[in-house]
mmCIF file of C-alpha atoms in Angstrom:
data_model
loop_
_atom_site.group_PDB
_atom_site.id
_atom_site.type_symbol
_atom_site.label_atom_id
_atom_site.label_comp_id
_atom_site.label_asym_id
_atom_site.label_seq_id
_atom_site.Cartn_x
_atom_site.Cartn_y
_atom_site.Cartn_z
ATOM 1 C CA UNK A 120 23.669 -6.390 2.333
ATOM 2 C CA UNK A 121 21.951 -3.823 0.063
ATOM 3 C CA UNK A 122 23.713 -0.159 -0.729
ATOM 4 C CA UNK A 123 22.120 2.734 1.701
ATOM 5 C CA UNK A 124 21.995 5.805 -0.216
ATOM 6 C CA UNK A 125 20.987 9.124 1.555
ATOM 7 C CA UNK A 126 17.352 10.489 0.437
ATOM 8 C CA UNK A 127 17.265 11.951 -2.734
ATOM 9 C CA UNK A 128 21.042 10.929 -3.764
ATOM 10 C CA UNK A 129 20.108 7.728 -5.428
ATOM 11 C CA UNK A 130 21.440 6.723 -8.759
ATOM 12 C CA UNK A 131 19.230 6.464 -12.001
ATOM 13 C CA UNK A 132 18.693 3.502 -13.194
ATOM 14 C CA UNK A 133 16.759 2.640 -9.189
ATOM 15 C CA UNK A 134 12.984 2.643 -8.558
ATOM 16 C CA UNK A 135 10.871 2.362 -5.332
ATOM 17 C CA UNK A 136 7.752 -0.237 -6.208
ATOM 18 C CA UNK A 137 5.493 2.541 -5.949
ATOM 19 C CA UNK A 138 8.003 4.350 -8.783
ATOM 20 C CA UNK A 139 7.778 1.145 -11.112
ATOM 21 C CA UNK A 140 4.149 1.116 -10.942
ATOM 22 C CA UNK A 141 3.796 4.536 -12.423
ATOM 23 C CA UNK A 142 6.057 2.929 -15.283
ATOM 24 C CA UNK A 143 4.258 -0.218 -15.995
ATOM 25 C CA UNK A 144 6.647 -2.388 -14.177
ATOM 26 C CA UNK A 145 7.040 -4.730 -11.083
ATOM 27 C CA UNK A 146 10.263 -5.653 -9.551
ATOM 28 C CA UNK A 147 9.909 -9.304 -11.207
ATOM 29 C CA UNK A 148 10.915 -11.316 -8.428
ATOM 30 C CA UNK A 149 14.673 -9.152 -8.254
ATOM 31 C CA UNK A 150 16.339 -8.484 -5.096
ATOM 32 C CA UNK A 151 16.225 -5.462 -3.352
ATOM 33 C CA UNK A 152 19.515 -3.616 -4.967
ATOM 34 C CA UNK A 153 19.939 -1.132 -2.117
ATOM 35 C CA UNK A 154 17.578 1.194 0.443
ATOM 36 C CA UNK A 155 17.415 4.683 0.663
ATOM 37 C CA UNK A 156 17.236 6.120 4.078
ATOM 38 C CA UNK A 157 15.589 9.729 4.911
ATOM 39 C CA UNK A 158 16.300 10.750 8.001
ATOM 40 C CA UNK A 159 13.950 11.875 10.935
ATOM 41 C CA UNK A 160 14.654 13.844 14.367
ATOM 42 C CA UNK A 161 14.163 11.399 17.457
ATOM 43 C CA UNK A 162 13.026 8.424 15.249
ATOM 44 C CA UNK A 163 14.866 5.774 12.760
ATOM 45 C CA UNK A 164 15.009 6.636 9.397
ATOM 46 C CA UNK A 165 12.168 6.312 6.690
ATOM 47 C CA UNK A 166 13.512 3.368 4.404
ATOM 48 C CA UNK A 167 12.788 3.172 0.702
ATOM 49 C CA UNK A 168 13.954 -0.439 -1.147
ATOM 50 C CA UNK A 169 15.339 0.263 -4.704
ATOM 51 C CA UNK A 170 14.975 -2.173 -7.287
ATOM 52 C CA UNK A 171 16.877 -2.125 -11.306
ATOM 53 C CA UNK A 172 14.270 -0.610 -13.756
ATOM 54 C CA UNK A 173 16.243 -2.623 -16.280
ATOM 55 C CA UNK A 174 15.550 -5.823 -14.539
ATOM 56 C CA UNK A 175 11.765 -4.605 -14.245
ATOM 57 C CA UNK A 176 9.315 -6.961 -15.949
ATOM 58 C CA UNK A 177 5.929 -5.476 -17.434
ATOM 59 C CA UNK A 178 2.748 -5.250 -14.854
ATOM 60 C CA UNK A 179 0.606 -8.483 -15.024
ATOM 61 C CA UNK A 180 -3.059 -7.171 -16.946
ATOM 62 C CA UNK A 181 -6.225 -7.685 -14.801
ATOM 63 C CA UNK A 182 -7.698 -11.005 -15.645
ATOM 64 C CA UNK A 183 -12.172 -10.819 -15.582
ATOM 65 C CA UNK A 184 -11.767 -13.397 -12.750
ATOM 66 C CA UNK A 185 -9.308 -10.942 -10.853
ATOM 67 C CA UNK A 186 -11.543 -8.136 -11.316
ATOM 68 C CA UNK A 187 -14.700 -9.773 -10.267
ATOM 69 C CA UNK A 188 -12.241 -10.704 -7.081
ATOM 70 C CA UNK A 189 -11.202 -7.570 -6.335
ATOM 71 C CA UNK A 190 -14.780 -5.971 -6.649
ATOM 72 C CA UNK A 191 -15.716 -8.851 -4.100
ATOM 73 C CA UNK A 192 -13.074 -7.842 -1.942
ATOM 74 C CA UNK A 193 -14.346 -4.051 -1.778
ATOM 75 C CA UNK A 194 -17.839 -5.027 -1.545
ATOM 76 C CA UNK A 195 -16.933 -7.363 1.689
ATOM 77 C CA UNK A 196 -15.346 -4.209 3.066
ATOM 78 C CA UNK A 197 -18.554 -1.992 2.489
ATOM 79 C CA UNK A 198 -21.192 -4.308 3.949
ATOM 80 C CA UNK A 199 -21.855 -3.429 7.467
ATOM 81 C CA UNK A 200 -22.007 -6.681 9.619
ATOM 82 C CA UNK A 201 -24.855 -4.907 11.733
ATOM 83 C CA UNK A 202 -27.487 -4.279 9.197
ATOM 84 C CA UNK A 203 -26.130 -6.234 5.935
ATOM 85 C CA UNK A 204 -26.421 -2.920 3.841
ATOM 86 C CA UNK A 205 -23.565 -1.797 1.391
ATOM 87 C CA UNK A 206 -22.508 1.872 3.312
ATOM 88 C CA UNK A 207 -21.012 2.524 -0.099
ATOM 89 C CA UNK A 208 -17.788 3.413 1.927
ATOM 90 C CA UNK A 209 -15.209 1.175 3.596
ATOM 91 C CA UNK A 210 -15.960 0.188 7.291
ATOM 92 C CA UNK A 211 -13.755 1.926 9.579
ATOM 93 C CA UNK A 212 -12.351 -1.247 11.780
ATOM 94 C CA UNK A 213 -12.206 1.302 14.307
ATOM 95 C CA UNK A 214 -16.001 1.444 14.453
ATOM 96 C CA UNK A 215 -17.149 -2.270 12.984
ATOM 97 C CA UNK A 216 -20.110 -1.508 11.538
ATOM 98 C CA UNK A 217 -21.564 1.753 9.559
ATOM 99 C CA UNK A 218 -22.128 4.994 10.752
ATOM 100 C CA UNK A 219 -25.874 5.156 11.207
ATOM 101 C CA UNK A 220 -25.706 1.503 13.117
ATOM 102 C CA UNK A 221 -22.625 2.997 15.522
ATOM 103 C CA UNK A 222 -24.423 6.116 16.082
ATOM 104 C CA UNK A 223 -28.209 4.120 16.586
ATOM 105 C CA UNK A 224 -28.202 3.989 20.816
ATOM 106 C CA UNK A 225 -29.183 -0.024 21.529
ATOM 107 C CA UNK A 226 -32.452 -0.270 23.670
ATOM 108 C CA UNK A 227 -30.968 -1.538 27.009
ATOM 109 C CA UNK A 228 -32.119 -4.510 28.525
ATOM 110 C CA UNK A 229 -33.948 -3.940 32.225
#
């Protein structure tokens, strides 16, 4: 079982993932080392996984044929599936389909 540190007691030497990205690192395939835990009233704790920055191996470099995925990716989630049209924003899920189509009323069938 990892070490729980309380929030913002921590040792150096321990990142978050979201802390080794702003330093060019991954975690590498490591272990979780230990978790830090910030408590909340009438809730369970926030929980943070820590991870060696010495262990840390370099962030892989964006390949052309990951980029061109990615950008696929993004343009899947702009297309509304209502009027095939990039919305130039991501579709909400909540709504399925662009603004303009959710707002359009549908002619009702009588």
């Amino acid at each position: 079982m990892a070490t729980v540190y309380r929030w913002r007691l921590a040792p150096d030497g321990l990142a978050t993932r979201r802390q080794l990205r702003v330093l060019g690192l991954r975690p590498g395939g490591q272990d979780v080392v230990a978790e830090v835990h910030r408590p909340r009233r009438r809730r369970a704790p926030l929980v943070a996984y820590l991870y060696r920055v010495d262990r840390a191996k370099p962030v892989r470099p964006m390949t052309p044929a990951r980029r061109a995925a990615l950008a696929a990716a993004m343009l899947a989630r702009r297309t509304c599936p209502n009027c095939r049209t990039d919305a130039g924003y991501c579709i909400p899920p909540s709504l399925g389909m662009c603004v303009p189509c959710h707002d359009t009323p549908t002619p009702s069938s009588s």
